[in-house]
Amino acid sequence: MTFDILRAVSYFHCMDGHSQRSRSRASTESYFNPRTGEFVERHIRDSDIDLLKLFARHRYLSAPYAAALLNRSEQGVSRRLRSLKEKDVGLVKLCETQREDRNLRTVGFLYYDIDAAGITLLAEEGVHIVPPKAPKNFVHALMVHQIIASFAIGAVGRDDIRIVYEDNQRLLLGQRNGKDHYMISDYPRFAIERTADGKRREIPSIEADTASEPIESYDRERSAICNKFDDYIYALENGLFQKQYDVRTFFIPFITRNERRMQSMMDCLAAKTERKKELRRYFLFKTHPTLKSRENPRASGHMLTEPWKRVGNADLYLDKENTSARQQTDQDKDAH
């Protein structure tokens, strides 16, 4: 009888708001990891669930980006990611590319992907993630997700704007060789929305460039930057974004690995729009390092909070009012 009472007291002492959830894959006992010299806590906290939920939007996460998205300490998030990766927990895993190439583990940060057990655990929380497939180009996929994370970080803690995500990723350009020809964005469209009045600046398409493609190509079927500009110019001239996405104020960001390549891209757009200068205002340009760049990416909100370059137009801030849409159009016309 005494044993049963003590066991009941011990049980209810352990039961709190953090341990009542199903945590079938994780032991509640901590252990010493001789490799890192740390005691690893294997039980799952509610804060861990918040960390795992980030993978529903951001495929690859490093500790700095996850910490910035959650507004938590980088050291603490790094510790939790390592704990959730441990063999007997297995909710996250090191990204496949860094698992296969040990040398890449010392380049930049460690990048984590959600594991099958993490997907199952999130399903119990009502968050459903389709098991992700290995990307054709990890460097490009990582760059895209860091760019999108930067937009999200820029809105963390702000009550004047928010990021609204949509599902559309393909814009129908028409038919080519008897088949529908689509322009596919590197990420589904989203918008920066002002909470005061609901006005939006739409991002219907985004292009992340790792410099794996040429700036120009005489082969129309080749995926060159200038060929992409041709498709965008066609879409703008025919009002396809407005017709298919029902957007008004929108911009198309091009992000590449360094200043020199960005300037080459801007020069290409300038040549393409020499007689269509009014179209230049839609295109935005900025840089972001790739996995193998000399500098590390910034886990900050700079994609949202810092100005974008434009061809023949003033730099543009996406998170604050530069001028009204009508004033901007008038200014662009006056400039040309």
C-alpha positions as semicolon CSV with decimal commas, in nm:
position;residue;x (nm);y (nm);z (nm)
1;M;0,000;0,000;0,000
2;T;0,282;0,239;0,092
3;F;0,458;0,153;-0,234
4;D;0,144;0,231;-0,437
5;I;0,105;0,572;-0,270
6;L;0,470;0,662;-0,330
7;R;0,441;0,551;-0,694
8;A;0,130;0,766;-0,738
9;V;0,301;1,069;-0,581
10;S;0,604;1,019;-0,807
11;Y;0,378;0,987;-1,114
12;F;0,181;1,305;-1,051
13;H;0,496;1,492;-0,957
14;C;0,627;1,419;-1,309
15;M;0,302;1,504;-1,486
16;D;0,287;1,871;-1,586
17;G;0,185;2,074;-1,891
18;H;0,497;1,967;-2,076
19;S;0,481;1,591;-2,020
20;Q;0,111;1,519;-2,076
21;R;0,157;1,510;-2,455
22;S;0,244;1,187;-2,632
23;R;0,621;1,158;-2,647
24;S;0,656;0,791;-2,736
25;R;0,993;0,815;-2,911
26;A;1,179;0,989;-2,631
27;S;1,298;0,857;-2,299
28;T;1,250;1,093;-2,005
29;E;1,596;1,020;-1,869
30;S;1,887;1,249;-1,949
31;Y;2,227;1,104;-2,028
32;F;2,587;1,221;-2,062
33;N;2,715;1,255;-2,418
34;P;3,095;1,209;-2,405
35;R;3,130;1,344;-2,761
36;T;2,997;1,689;-2,671
37;G;3,062;1,681;-2,296
38;E;2,698;1,773;-2,226
39;F;2,406;1,618;-2,044
40;V;2,132;1,561;-2,300
41;E;1,769;1,598;-2,194
42;R;1,558;1,359;-2,394
43;H;1,211;1,458;-2,278
44;I;1,019;1,682;-2,519
45;R;0,916;2,029;-2,409
46;D;0,643;2,251;-2,549
47;S;0,922;2,482;-2,665
48;D;1,056;2,188;-2,869
49;I;0,720;2,160;-3,042
50;D;0,746;2,528;-3,138
51;L;1,092;2,454;-3,276
52;L;0,968;2,156;-3,478
53;K;0,677;2,357;-3,619
54;L;0,925;2,582;-3,797
55;F;0,999;2,295;-4,035
56;A;0,645;2,321;-4,171
57;R;0,749;2,645;-4,341
58;H;1,129;2,631;-4,350
59;R;1,281;2,309;-4,484
60;Y;1,637;2,354;-4,358
61;L;1,714;2,524;-4,028
62;S;2,035;2,621;-3,854
63;A;2,047;2,728;-3,491
64;P;2,092;3,101;-3,573
65;Y;1,790;3,110;-3,805
66;A;1,569;2,904;-3,573
67;A;1,665;3,124;-3,278
68;A;1,584;3,440;-3,473
69;L;1,248;3,301;-3,588
70;L;1,154;3,207;-3,231
71;N;1,318;3,510;-3,068
72;R;1,520;3,280;-2,843
73;S;1,888;3,244;-2,762
74;E;2,103;3,084;-3,030
75;Q;2,296;2,879;-2,775
76;G;1,979;2,736;-2,623
77;V;1,827;2,650;-2,961
78;S;2,152;2,489;-3,073
79;R;2,150;2,271;-2,762
80;R;1,791;2,162;-2,823
81;L;1,851;2,081;-3,189
82;R;2,142;1,860;-3,091
83;S;1,927;1,689;-2,828
84;L;1,641;1,631;-3,072
85;K;1,891;1,479;-3,316
86;E;2,026;1,224;-3,070
87;K;1,984;0,861;-3,171
88;D;1,722;0,769;-2,910
89;V;1,515;1,081;-2,983
90;G;1,547;1,118;-3,361
91;L;1,303;1,403;-3,421
92;V;1,542;1,598;-3,642
93;K;1,845;1,499;-3,845
94;L;2,143;1,664;-4,002
95;C;2,069;1,753;-4,364
96;E;2,161;1,478;-4,608
97;T;2,432;1,680;-4,783
98;Q;2,626;1,746;-4,463
99;R;2,576;1,388;-4,347
100;E;2,736;1,261;-4,667
101;D;3,016;1,518;-4,687
102;R;3,193;1,566;-4,356
103;N;3,388;1,864;-4,494
104;L;3,066;2,061;-4,541
105;R;2,995;2,039;-4,168
106;T;3,263;2,302;-4,109
107;V;3,127;2,538;-4,378
108;G;2,882;2,791;-4,238
109;F;2,638;2,628;-3,996
110;L;2,494;2,284;-3,931
111;Y;2,163;2,254;-4,114
112;Y;1,886;2,036;-3,977
113;D;1,593;1,866;-4,146
114;I;1,289;1,715;-3,977
115;D;1,298;1,336;-3,939
116;A;1,011;1,087;-3,969
117;A;0,956;1,079;-3,591
118;G;0,931;1,458;-3,589
119;I;0,668;1,449;-3,864
120;T;0,470;1,193;-3,661
121;L;0,497;1,401;-3,346
122;L;0,376;1,715;-3,525
123;A;0,080;1,520;-3,666
124;E;-0,023;1,451;-3,306
125;E;-0,018;1,828;-3,255
126;G;-0,239;1,886;-3,560
127;V;0,046;2,004;-3,784
128;H;0,077;1,788;-4,093
129;I;0,393;1,787;-4,304
130;V;0,433;1,591;-4,624
131;P;0,761;1,395;-4,596
132;P;1,006;1,609;-4,792
133;K;1,198;1,476;-5,089
134;A;1,569;1,529;-5,139
135;P;1,618;1,842;-5,351
136;K;1,789;1,824;-5,688
137;N;2,018;2,109;-5,581
138;F;2,072;2,140;-5,205
139;V;2,271;2,463;-5,231
140;H;1,983;2,630;-5,417
141;A;1,715;2,487;-5,186
142;L;1,905;2,606;-4,879
143;M;1,942;2,955;-5,026
144;V;1,570;2,976;-5,100
145;H;1,469;2,873;-4,749
146;Q;1,713;3,116;-4,589
147;I;1,571;3,399;-4,800
148;I;1,215;3,312;-4,699
149;A;1,323;3,277;-4,334
150;S;1,479;3,624;-4,351
151;F;1,145;3,772;-4,461
152;A;0,977;3,597;-4,167
153;I;1,244;3,710;-3,919
154;G;1,190;4,070;-4,031
155;A;0,829;4,048;-3,915
156;V;0,902;3,882;-3,577
157;G;0,782;4,095;-3,286
158;R;0,614;4,354;-3,510
159;D;0,248;4,442;-3,490
160;D;0,238;4,670;-3,796
161;I;0,300;4,405;-4,063
162;R;0,275;4,032;-4,113
163;I;0,371;3,778;-4,376
164;V;0,078;3,606;-4,551
165;Y;0,158;3,287;-4,741
166;E;-0,027;3,152;-5,045
167;D;-0,005;2,824;-5,237
168;N;0,041;2,941;-5,597
169;Q;0,382;2,870;-5,744
170;R;0,310;2,839;-6,118
171;L;0,209;3,116;-6,358
172;L;0,066;3,006;-6,693
173;L;0,244;3,191;-6,973
174;G;0,058;3,024;-7,259
175;Q;0,137;2,733;-7,486
176;R;0,467;2,631;-7,635
177;N;0,495;2,341;-7,878
178;G;0,133;2,253;-7,812
179;K;0,179;2,228;-7,433
180;D;0,104;2,466;-7,146
181;H;0,413;2,662;-7,057
182;Y;0,448;2,770;-6,695
183;M;0,683;3,000;-6,512
184;I;0,760;2,834;-6,179
185;S;0,872;3,045;-5,884
186;D;1,142;2,920;-5,649
187;Y;0,888;2,952;-5,365
188;P;0,508;2,988;-5,346
189;R;0,388;3,347;-5,351
190;F;0,344;3,549;-5,033
191;A;0,261;3,903;-4,929
192;I;0,373;4,167;-4,680
193;E;0,047;4,287;-4,530
194;R;-0,010;4,598;-4,320
195;T;-0,222;4,508;-4,018
196;A;-0,372;4,856;-3,991
197;D;-0,556;4,853;-4,324
198;G;-0,483;4,515;-4,486
199;K;-0,291;4,668;-4,777
200;R;-0,044;4,428;-4,934
201;R;0,278;4,424;-5,122
202;E;0,264;4,096;-5,307
203;I;0,562;3,878;-5,394
204;P;0,406;3,657;-5,664
205;S;0,740;3,507;-5,765
206;I;1,094;3,493;-5,636
207;E;1,421;3,398;-5,807
208;A;1,719;3,271;-5,607
209;D;2,036;3,250;-5,816
210;T;2,339;3,048;-5,704
211;A;2,535;3,138;-6,020
212;S;2,491;2,787;-6,158
213;E;2,322;2,931;-6,467
214;P;2,464;3,173;-6,724
215;I;2,344;3,532;-6,735
216;E;2,285;3,508;-7,110
217;S;2,227;3,217;-7,347
218;Y;2,136;3,197;-7,715
219;D;1,953;2,871;-7,644
220;R;1,593;2,968;-7,563
221;E;1,534;2,639;-7,385
222;R;1,828;2,689;-7,150
223;S;1,754;2,830;-6,807
224;A;1,954;3,151;-6,828
225;I;1,883;3,467;-6,629
226;C;1,809;3,676;-6,939
227;N;1,562;3,412;-7,061
228;K;1,384;3,438;-6,727
229;F;1,363;3,815;-6,771
230;D;1,196;3,755;-7,109
231;D;0,928;3,544;-6,942
232;Y;0,869;3,799;-6,668
233;I;0,851;4,085;-6,917
234;Y;0,596;3,890;-7,120
235;A;0,391;3,824;-6,805
236;L;0,401;4,192;-6,706
237;E;0,310;4,321;-7,051
238;N;0,011;4,087;-7,066
239;G;-0,105;4,147;-6,710
240;L;-0,077;3,779;-6,619
241;F;0,004;3,836;-6,250
242;Q;-0,304;4,056;-6,214
243;K;-0,530;3,815;-6,404
244;Q;-0,417;3,487;-6,247
245;Y;-0,322;3,601;-5,897
246;D;-0,551;3,904;-5,860
247;V;-0,267;4,121;-5,731
248;R;-0,216;4,495;-5,765
249;T;0,099;4,618;-5,592
250;F;0,362;4,351;-5,645
251;F;0,735;4,304;-5,691
252;I;0,963;4,029;-5,822
253;P;1,284;3,981;-5,618
254;F;1,600;3,845;-5,778
255;I;1,861;3,737;-5,523
256;T;2,209;3,626;-5,621
257;R;2,534;3,534;-5,450
258;N;2,741;3,854;-5,484
259;E;2,741;4,219;-5,591
260;R;2,924;4,160;-5,918
261;R;2,672;3,906;-6,045
262;M;2,384;4,121;-5,923
263;Q;2,512;4,411;-6,131
264;S;2,537;4,182;-6,436
265;M;2,175;4,082;-6,385
266;M;2,068;4,444;-6,353
267;D;2,258;4,531;-6,671
268;C;2,078;4,250;-6,851
269;L;1,739;4,378;-6,736
270;A;1,833;4,734;-6,838
271;A;1,909;4,615;-7,191
272;K;1,591;4,409;-7,209
273;T;1,373;4,702;-7,099
274;E;1,543;4,987;-7,287
275;R;1,211;5,065;-7,457
276;K;0,996;4,939;-7,168
277;K;1,144;5,129;-6,876
278;E;0,813;5,139;-6,690
279;L;0,852;4,764;-6,626
280;R;1,178;4,804;-6,435
281;R;1,009;4,913;-6,114
282;Y;0,870;4,563;-6,057
283;F;1,214;4,398;-6,032
284;L;1,408;4,401;-5,706
285;F;1,769;4,293;-5,654
286;K;1,970;4,185;-5,351
287;T;2,256;3,950;-5,259
288;H;2,271;3,646;-5,033
289;P;2,569;3,410;-4,989
290;T;2,544;3,045;-5,084
291;L;2,663;2,747;-4,881
292;K;3,016;2,766;-5,020
293;S;3,053;3,145;-5,017
294;R;3,328;3,298;-4,810
295;E;3,086;3,484;-4,585
296;N;2,812;3,324;-4,375
297;P;2,446;3,413;-4,431
298;R;2,292;3,662;-4,189
299;A;2,018;3,517;-3,973
300;S;1,836;3,849;-3,970
301;G;1,533;4,013;-4,127
302;H;1,734;4,202;-4,389
303;M;1,530;4,066;-4,681
304;L;1,237;4,259;-4,539
305;T;1,392;4,548;-4,351
306;E;1,682;4,656;-4,574
307;P;1,640;4,832;-4,912
308;W;1,632;4,655;-5,247
309;K;1,815;4,776;-5,556
310;R;1,624;4,856;-5,876
311;V;1,723;4,944;-6,230
312;G;1,668;5,312;-6,303
313;N;1,458;5,360;-5,989
314;A;1,517;5,451;-5,626
315;D;1,590;5,175;-5,375
316;L;1,274;5,023;-5,228
317;Y;1,186;4,924;-4,871
318;L;0,926;4,647;-4,853
319;D;0,840;4,688;-4,486
320;K;0,751;5,054;-4,485
321;E;0,582;5,311;-4,699
322;N;0,824;5,466;-4,945
323;T;0,549;5,642;-5,137
324;S;0,199;5,544;-5,233
325;A;0,159;5,311;-5,530
326;R;0,013;5,594;-5,739
327;Q;0,293;5,834;-5,646
328;Q;0,551;5,567;-5,724
329;T;0,398;5,511;-6,069
330;D;0,394;5,885;-6,139
331;Q;0,754;5,921;-6,026
332;D;0,861;5,633;-6,249
333;K;0,691;5,795;-6,546
334;D;0,852;6,132;-6,472
335;A;1,194;5,967;-6,448
336;H;1,160;5,828;-6,799
